[in-house]
mmCIF file of C-alpha atoms in Angstrom:
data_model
loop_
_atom_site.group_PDB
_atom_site.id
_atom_site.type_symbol
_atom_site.label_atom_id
_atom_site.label_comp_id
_atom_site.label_asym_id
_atom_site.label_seq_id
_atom_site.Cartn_x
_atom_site.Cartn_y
_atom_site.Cartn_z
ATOM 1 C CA UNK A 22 111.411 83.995 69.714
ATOM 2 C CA UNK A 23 110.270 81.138 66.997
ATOM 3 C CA UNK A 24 107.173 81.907 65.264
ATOM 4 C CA UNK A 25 104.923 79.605 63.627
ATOM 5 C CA UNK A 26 101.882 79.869 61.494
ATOM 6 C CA UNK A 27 98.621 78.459 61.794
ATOM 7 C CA UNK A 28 96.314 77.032 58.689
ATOM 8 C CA UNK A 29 94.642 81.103 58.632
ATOM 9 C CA UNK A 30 98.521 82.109 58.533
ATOM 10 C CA UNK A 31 98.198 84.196 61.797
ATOM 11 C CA UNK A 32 101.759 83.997 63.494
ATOM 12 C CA UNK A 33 101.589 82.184 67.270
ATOM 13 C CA UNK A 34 104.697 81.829 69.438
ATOM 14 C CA UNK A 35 105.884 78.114 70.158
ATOM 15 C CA UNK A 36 104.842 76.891 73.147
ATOM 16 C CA UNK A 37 107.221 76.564 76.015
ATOM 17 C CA UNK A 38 109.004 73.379 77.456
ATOM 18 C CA UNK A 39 107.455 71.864 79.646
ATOM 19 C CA UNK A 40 110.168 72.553 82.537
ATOM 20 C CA UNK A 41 109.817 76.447 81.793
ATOM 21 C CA UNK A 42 106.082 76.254 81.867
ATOM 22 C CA UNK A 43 106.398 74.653 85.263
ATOM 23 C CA UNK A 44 108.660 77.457 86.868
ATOM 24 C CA UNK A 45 106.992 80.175 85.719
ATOM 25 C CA UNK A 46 103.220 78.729 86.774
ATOM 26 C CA UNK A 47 104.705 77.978 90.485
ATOM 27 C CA UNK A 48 106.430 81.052 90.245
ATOM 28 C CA UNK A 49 103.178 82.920 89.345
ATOM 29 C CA UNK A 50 101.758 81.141 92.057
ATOM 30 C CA UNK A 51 104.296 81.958 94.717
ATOM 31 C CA UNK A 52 104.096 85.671 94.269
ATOM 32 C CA UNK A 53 100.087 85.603 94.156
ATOM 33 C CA UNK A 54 99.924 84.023 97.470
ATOM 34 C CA UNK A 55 103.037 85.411 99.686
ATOM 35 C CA UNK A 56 102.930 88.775 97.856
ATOM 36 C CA UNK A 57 100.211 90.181 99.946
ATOM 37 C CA UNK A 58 101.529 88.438 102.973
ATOM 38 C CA UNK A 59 104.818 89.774 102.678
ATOM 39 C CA UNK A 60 102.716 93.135 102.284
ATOM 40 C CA UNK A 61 100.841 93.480 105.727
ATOM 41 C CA UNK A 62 101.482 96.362 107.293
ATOM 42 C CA UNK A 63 100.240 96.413 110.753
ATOM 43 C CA UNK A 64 101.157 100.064 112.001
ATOM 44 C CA UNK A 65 97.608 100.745 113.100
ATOM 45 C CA UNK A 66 96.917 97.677 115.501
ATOM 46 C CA UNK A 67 96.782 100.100 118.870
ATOM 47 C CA UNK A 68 94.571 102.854 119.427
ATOM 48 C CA UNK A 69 94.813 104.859 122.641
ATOM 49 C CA UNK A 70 92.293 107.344 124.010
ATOM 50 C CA UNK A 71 92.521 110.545 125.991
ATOM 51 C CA UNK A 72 91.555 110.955 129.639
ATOM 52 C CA UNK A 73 91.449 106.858 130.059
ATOM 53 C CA UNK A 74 93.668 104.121 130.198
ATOM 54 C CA UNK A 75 92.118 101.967 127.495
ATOM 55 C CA UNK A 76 92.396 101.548 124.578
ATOM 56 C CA UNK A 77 92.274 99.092 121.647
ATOM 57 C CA UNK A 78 94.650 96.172 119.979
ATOM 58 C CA UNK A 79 93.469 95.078 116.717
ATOM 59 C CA UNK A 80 94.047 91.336 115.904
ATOM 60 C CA UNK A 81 96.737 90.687 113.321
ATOM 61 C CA UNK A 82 94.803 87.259 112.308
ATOM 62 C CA UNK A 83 91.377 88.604 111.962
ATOM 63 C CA UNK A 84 91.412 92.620 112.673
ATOM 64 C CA UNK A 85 88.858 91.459 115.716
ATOM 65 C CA UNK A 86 89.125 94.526 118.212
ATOM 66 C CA UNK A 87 89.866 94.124 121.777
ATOM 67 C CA UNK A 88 89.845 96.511 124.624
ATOM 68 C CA UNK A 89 92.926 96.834 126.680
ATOM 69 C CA UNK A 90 93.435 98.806 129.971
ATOM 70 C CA UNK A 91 96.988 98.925 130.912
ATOM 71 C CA UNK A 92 98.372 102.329 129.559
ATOM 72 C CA UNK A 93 99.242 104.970 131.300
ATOM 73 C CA UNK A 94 96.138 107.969 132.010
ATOM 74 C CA UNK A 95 97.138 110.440 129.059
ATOM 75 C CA UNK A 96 95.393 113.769 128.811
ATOM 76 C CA UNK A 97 91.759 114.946 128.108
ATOM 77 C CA UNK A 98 92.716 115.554 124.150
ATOM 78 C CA UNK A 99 94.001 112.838 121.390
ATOM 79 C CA UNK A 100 97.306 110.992 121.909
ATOM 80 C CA UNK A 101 99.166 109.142 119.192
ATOM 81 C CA UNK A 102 100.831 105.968 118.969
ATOM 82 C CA UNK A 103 103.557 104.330 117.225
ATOM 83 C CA UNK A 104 102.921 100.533 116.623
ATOM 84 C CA UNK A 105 105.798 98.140 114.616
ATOM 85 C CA UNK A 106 104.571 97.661 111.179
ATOM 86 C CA UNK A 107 105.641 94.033 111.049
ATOM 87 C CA UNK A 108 104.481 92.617 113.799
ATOM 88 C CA UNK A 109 101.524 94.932 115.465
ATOM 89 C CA UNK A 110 103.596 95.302 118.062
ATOM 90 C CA UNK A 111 103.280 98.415 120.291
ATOM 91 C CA UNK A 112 106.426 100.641 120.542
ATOM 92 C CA UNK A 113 105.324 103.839 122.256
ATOM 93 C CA UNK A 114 102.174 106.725 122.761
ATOM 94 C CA UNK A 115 102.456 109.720 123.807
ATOM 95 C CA UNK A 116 99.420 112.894 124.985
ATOM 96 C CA UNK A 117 101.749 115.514 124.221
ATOM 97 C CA UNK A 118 102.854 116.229 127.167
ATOM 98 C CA UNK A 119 104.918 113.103 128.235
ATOM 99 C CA UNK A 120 105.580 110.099 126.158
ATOM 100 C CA UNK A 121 105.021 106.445 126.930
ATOM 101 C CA UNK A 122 107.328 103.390 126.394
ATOM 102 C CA UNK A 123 105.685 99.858 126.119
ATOM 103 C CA UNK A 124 106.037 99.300 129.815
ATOM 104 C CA UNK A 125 103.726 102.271 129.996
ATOM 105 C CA UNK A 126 105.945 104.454 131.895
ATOM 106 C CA UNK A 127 107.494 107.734 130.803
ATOM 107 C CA UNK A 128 110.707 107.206 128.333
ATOM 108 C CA UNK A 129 113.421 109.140 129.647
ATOM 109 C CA UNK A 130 113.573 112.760 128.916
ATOM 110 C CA UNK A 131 110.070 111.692 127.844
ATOM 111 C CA UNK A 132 108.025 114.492 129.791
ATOM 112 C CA UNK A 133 107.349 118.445 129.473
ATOM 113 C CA UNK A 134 106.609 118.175 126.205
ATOM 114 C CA UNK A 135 104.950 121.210 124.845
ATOM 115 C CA UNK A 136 101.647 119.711 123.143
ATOM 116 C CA UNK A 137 98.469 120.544 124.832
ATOM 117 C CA UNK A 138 96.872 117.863 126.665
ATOM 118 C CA UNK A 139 93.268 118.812 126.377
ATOM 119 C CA UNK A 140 93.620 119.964 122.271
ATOM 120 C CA UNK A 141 92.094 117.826 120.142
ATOM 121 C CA UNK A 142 95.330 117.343 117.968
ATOM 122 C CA UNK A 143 98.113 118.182 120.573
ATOM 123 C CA UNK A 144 100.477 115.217 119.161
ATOM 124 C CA UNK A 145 100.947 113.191 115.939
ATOM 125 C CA UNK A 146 103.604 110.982 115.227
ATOM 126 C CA UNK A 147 105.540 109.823 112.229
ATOM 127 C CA UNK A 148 108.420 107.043 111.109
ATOM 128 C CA UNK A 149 111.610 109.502 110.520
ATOM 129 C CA UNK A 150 112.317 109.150 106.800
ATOM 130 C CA UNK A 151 114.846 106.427 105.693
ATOM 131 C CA UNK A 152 114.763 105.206 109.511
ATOM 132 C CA UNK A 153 113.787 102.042 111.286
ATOM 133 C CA UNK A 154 114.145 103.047 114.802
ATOM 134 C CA UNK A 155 113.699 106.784 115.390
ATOM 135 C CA UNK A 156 110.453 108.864 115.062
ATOM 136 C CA UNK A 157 109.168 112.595 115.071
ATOM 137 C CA UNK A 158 106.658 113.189 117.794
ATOM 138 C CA UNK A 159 105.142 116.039 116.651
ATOM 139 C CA UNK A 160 102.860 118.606 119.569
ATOM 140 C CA UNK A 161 101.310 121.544 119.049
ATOM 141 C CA UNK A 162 100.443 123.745 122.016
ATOM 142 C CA UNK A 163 96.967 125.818 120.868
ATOM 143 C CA UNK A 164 93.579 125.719 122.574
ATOM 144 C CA UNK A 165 91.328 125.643 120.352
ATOM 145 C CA UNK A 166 91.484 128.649 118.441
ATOM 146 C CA UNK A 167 94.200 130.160 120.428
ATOM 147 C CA UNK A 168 96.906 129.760 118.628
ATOM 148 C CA UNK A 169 100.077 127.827 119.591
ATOM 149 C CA UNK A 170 103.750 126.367 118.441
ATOM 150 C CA UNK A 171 104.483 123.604 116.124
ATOM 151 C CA UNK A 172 107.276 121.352 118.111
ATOM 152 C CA UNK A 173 109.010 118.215 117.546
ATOM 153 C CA UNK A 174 110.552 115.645 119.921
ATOM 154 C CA UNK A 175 112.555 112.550 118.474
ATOM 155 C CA UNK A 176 112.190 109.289 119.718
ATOM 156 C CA UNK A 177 114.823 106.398 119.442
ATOM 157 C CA UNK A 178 113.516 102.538 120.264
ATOM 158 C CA UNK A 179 117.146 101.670 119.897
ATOM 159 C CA UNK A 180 118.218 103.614 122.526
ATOM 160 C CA UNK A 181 118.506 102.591 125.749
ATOM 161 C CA UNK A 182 115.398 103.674 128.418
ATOM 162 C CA UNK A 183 112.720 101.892 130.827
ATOM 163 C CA UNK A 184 114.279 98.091 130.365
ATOM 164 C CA UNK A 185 115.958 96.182 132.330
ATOM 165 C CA UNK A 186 119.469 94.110 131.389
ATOM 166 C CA UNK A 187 119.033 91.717 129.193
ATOM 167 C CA UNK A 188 115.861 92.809 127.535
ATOM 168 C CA UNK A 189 116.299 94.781 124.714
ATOM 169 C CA UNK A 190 116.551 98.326 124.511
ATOM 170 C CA UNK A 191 112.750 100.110 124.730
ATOM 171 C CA UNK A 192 113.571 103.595 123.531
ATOM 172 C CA UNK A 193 114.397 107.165 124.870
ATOM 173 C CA UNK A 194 113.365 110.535 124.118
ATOM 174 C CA UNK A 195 117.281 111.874 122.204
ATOM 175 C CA UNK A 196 115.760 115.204 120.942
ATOM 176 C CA UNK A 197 112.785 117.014 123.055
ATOM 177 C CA UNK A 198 110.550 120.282 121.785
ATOM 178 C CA UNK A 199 112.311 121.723 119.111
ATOM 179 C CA UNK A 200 110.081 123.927 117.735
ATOM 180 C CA UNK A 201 109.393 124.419 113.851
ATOM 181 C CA UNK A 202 110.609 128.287 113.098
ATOM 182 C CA UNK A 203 107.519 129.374 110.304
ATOM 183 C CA UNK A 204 104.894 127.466 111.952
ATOM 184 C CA UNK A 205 103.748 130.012 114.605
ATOM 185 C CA UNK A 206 100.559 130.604 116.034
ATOM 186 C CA UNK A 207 98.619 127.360 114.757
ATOM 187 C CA UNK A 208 94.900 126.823 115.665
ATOM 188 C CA UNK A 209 93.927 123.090 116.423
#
């Protein structure tokens, strides 16, 4: 690094070529603008309710809600929902007791789950670590302060299921109510 000194004798850096001053300002300017872009993370674009078939699809352009009535009738209680985090795109729900593929029919080996349809938390689901394709379901079988079992299912999009040849595969239930030894007798 050259250093120069000014008439007070403070030392200031040289300045930079011109060339290197124009790649690092579009640089700069490339990051600022396709960083948060590249960012977006859109797994929480569908909601769906219990004891309907509605639900909601969030706009990826403008978050603008709309209502959408084509799922399957899930259970009296919450349901959960797995949505692609790049695109928004819906991959599967589930009640607890029977999970959903995006044609909004039951995955195979994608029913009897163990989760209580009418608890208020009978099912979560989450991204299986250091995986893009499979995910826990998780159910829980109390009513209300009756306690129940902590169970998971696992859920491959990869895998083949509801589709038809040549669509792509749509997912399958590969691992169903395996329950969590330690975690007995949970309360909602």
């Amino acid at each position: 690094m050259n250093l120069v000194s000014n008439e007070m004798g403070i030392a200031m850096r040289e300045s930079l070529p011109p060339a290197t001053r124009y790649f690092t300002s579009t640089l700069l300017l490339f990051l600022i603008v396709v960083g948060p872009l590249a960012a977006q993370d859109f797994s929480r674009n569908n909601w769906y309710f219990g004891n309907s078939n509605q639900g909601i699809r969030f706009s990826r352009s403008d978050n603008s809600a709309s209502l959408i009535s084509n799922s399957a009738n899930t259970g009296v209680g919450g349901s959960a929902v797995a949505t692609d985090p790049v695109n928004g795109n819906l991959l599967f729900y589930s009640d607890g007791v029977n999970v959903y593929d995006i044609t909004h029919a039951a995955m195979p080996n994608g029913t009897g789950l163990t989760g209580n349809p009418a608890g208020n938390q009978s099912v979560a689901v989450a991204q299986v670590p250091g995986s893009t394709t499979q995910y826990y379901v998780f159910t829980n079988s109390a009513s209300g302060t009756t306690g129940g079992s902590i169970a998971y299912s696992i859920v491959d999009i990869s895998a083949s299921g509801n589709e038809t040849f040549p669509t792509p595969p749509i997912g399958n239930v590969t691992s169903k109510n395996n329950v969590i030894a330690g975690l007995p007798k949970r309360s909602e």
